[in-house]
mmCIF file of C-alpha atoms in Angstrom:
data_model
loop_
_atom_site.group_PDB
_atom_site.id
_atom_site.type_symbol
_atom_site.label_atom_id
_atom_site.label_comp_id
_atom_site.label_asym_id
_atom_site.label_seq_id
_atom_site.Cartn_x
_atom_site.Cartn_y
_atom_site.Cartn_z
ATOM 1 C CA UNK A 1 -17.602 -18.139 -12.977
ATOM 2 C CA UNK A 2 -16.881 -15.579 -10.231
ATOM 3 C CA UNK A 3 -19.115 -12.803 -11.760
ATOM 4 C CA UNK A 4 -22.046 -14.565 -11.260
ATOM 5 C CA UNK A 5 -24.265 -12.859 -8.698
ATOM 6 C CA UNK A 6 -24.342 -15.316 -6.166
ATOM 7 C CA UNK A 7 -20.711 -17.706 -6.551
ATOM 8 C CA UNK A 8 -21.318 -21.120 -5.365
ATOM 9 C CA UNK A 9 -18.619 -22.522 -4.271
ATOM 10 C CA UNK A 10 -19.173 -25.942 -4.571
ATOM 11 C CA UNK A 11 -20.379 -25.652 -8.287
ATOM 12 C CA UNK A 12 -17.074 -24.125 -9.051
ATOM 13 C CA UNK A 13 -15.155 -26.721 -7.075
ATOM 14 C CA UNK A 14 -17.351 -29.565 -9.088
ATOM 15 C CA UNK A 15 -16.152 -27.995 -12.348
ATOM 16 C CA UNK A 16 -12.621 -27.663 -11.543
ATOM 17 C CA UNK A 17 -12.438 -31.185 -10.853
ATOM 18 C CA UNK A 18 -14.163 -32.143 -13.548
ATOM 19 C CA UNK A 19 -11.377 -30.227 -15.535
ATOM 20 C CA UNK A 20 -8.605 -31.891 -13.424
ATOM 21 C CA UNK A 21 -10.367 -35.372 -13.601
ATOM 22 C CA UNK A 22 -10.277 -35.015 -17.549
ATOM 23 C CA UNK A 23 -7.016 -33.802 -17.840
ATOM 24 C CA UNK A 24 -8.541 -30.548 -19.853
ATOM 25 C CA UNK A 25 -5.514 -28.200 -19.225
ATOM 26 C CA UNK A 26 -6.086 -25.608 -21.636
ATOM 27 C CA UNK A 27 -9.721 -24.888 -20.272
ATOM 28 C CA UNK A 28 -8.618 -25.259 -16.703
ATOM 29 C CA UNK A 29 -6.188 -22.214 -17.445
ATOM 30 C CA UNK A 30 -8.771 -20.655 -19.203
ATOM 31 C CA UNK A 31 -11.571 -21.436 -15.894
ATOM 32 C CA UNK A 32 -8.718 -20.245 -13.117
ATOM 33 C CA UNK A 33 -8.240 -16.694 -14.933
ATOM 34 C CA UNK A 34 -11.481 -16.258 -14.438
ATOM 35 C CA UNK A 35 -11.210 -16.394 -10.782
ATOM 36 C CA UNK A 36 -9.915 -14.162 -7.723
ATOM 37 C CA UNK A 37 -6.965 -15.380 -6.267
ATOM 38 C CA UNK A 38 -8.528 -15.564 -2.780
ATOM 39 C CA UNK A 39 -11.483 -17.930 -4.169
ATOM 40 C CA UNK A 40 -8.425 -19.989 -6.079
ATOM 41 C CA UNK A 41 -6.947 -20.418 -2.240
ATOM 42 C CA UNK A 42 -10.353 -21.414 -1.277
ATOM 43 C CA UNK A 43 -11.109 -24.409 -4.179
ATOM 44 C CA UNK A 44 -6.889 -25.521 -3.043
ATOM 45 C CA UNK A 45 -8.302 -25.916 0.499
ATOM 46 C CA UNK A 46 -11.072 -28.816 -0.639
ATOM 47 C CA UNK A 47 -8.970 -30.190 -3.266
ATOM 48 C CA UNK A 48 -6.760 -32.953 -2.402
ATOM 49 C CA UNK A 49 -3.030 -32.949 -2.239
ATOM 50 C CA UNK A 50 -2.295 -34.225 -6.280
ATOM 51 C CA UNK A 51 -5.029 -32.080 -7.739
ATOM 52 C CA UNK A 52 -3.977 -28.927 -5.029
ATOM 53 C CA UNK A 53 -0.440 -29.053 -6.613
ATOM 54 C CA UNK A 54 -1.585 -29.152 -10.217
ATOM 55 C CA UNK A 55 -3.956 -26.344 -9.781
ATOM 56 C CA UNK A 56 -1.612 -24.089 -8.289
ATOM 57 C CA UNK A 57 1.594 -25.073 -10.475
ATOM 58 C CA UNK A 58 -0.889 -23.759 -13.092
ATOM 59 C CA UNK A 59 -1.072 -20.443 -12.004
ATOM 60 C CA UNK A 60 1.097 -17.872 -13.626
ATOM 61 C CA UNK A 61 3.718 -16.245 -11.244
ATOM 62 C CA UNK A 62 1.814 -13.084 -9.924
ATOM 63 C CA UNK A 63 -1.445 -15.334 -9.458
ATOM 64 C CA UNK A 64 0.385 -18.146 -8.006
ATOM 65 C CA UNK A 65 1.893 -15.544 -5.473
ATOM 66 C CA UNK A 66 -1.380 -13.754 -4.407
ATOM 67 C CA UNK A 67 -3.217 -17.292 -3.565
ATOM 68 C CA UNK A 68 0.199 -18.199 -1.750
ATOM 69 C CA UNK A 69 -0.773 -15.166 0.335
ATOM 70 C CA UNK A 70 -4.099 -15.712 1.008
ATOM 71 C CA UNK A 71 -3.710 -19.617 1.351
ATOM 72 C CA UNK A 72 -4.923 -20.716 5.067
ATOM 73 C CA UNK A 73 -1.551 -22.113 7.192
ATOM 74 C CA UNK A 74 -2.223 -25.888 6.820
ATOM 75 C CA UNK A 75 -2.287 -25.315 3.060
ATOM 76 C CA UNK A 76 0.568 -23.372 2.911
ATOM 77 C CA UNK A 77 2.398 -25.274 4.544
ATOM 78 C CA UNK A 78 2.119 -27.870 2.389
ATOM 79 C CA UNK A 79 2.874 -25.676 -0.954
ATOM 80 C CA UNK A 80 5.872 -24.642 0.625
ATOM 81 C CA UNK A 81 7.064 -28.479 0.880
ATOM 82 C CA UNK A 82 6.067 -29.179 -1.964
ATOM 83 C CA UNK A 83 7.560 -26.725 -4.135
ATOM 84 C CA UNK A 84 10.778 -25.879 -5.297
ATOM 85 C CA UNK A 85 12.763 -23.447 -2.898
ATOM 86 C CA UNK A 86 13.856 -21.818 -6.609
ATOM 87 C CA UNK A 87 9.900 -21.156 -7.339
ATOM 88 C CA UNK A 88 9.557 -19.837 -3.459
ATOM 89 C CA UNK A 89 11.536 -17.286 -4.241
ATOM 90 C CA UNK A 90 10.449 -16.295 -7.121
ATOM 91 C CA UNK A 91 6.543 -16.676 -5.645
ATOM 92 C CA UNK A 92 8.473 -14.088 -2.409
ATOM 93 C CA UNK A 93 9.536 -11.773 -5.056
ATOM 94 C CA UNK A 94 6.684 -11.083 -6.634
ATOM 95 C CA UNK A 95 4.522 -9.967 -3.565
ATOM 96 C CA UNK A 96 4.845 -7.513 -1.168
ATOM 97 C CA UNK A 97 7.930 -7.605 1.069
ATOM 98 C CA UNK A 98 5.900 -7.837 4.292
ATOM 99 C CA UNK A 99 3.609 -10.422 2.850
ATOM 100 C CA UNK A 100 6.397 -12.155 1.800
ATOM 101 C CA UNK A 101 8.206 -11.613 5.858
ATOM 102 C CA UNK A 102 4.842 -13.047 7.004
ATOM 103 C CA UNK A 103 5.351 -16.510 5.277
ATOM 104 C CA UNK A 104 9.059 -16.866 5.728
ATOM 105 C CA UNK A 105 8.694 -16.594 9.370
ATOM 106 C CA UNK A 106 5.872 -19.407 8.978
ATOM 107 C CA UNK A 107 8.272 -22.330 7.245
ATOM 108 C CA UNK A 108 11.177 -23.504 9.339
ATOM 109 C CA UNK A 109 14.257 -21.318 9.611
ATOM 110 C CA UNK A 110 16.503 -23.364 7.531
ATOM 111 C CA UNK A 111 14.616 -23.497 4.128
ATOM 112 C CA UNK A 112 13.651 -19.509 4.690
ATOM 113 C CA UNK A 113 17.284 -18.886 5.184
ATOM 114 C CA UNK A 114 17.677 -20.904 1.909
ATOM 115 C CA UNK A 115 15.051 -19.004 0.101
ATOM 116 C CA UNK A 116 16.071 -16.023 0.951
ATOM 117 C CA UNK A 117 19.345 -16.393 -0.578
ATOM 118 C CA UNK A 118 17.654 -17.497 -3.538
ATOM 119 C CA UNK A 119 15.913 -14.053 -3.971
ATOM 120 C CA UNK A 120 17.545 -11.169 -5.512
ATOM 121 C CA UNK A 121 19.594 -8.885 -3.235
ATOM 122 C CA UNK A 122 17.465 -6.114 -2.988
ATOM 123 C CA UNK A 123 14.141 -8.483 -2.119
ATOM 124 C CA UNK A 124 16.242 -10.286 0.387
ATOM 125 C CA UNK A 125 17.047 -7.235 2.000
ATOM 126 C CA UNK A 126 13.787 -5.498 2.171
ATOM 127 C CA UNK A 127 12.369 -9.232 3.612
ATOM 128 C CA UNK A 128 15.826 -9.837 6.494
ATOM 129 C CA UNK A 129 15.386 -5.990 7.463
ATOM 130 C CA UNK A 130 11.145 -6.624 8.601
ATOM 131 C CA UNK A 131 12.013 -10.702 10.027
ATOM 132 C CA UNK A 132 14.181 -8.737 12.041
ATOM 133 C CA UNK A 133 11.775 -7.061 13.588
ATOM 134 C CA UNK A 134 9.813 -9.148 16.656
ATOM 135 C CA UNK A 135 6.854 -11.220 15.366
ATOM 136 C CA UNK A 136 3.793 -9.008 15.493
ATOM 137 C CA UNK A 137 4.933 -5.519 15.558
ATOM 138 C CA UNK A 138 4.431 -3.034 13.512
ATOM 139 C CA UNK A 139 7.750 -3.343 11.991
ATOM 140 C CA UNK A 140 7.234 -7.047 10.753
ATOM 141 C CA UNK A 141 3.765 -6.225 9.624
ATOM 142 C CA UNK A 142 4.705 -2.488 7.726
ATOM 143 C CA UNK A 143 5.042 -2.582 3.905
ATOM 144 C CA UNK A 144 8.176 -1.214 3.189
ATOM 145 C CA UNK A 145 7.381 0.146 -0.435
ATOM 146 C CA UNK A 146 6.788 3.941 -0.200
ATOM 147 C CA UNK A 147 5.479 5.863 -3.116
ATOM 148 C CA UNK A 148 6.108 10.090 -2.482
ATOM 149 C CA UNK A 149 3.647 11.732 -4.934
ATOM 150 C CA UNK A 150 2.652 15.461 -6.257
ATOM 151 C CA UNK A 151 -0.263 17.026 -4.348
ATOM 152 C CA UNK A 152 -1.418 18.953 -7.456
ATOM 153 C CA UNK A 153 -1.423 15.582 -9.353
ATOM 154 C CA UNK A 154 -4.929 13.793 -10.436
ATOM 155 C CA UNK A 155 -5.834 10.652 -9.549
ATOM 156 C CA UNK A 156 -5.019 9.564 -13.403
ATOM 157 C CA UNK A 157 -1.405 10.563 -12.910
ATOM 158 C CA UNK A 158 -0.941 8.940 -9.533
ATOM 159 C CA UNK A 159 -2.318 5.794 -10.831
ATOM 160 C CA UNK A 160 0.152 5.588 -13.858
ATOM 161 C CA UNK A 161 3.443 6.688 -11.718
#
């Protein structure tokens, strides 16, 4: 649906629930592929909170973890209770550390402290070293992934390293 020229939004919300409402699972998986992850976090924002759950429980991982990130606060907030702290961290993992930082420091300290041990070693370290930082500087925001490349490489060979 989201390579039509003009997306409605509302058409696509009216078919997802239709899909929901009918308890067509297969074709719901088949309809969310088909979307960006930051119109999925849109549709989650007018759904209520049993059809929001479904929808995103849905998603495969790396999906699942890019709507987390562009979810609005209010509906974050209420993934994060509502999930598993095991499928938090695995959600964490599978984004960028500092996008992962961002919504740790969001949730209360206890349950990120318990997420974060949940998370491999290496993850949690990356994510403790920028929530260590103060909230809003460039050290909480930075990406700590680095990539060092060959100048005399093409863009072909940058893009597959």
């Amino acid at each position: 649906m989201s390579s039509k020229a003009n997306y409605d939004l509302t058409e696509t919300f009216e078919h997802l629930v239709e899909l929901l409402d009918a308890e067509k699972f297969s074709e719901l998986d088949q309809f969310l592929k088909q979307e960006h992850p930051a119109d999925i976090a849109d549709l989650l924002e007018m759904l209520d909170d049993d059809h929001r759950l479904k929808v995103f429980e849905s998603l495969h991982l790396n999906v699942a973890a890019e709507v987390l990130d562009e979810a609005r606060t209010d509906t974050l907030q209420e993934l994060v209770e509502a999930l598993p702290d095991d499928r938090l961290a695995d959600l964490l993992e599978a984004m960028p550390s500092d996008d992962a930082a961002e919504i740790l420091s969001e949730i209360a300290e206890d349950q990120a402290e318990a997420i974060i041990a949940l998370m491999t070693p290496e993850e949690a370290n990356e994510v403790e070293k920028l929530l260590a930082y103060e909230e809003d500087t460039a050290g909480r925001l930075m990406a700590t992934n680095i990539v060092r490349l060959v100048k005399d490489w093409t863009i072909a060979q940058t893009l597959e390293y």
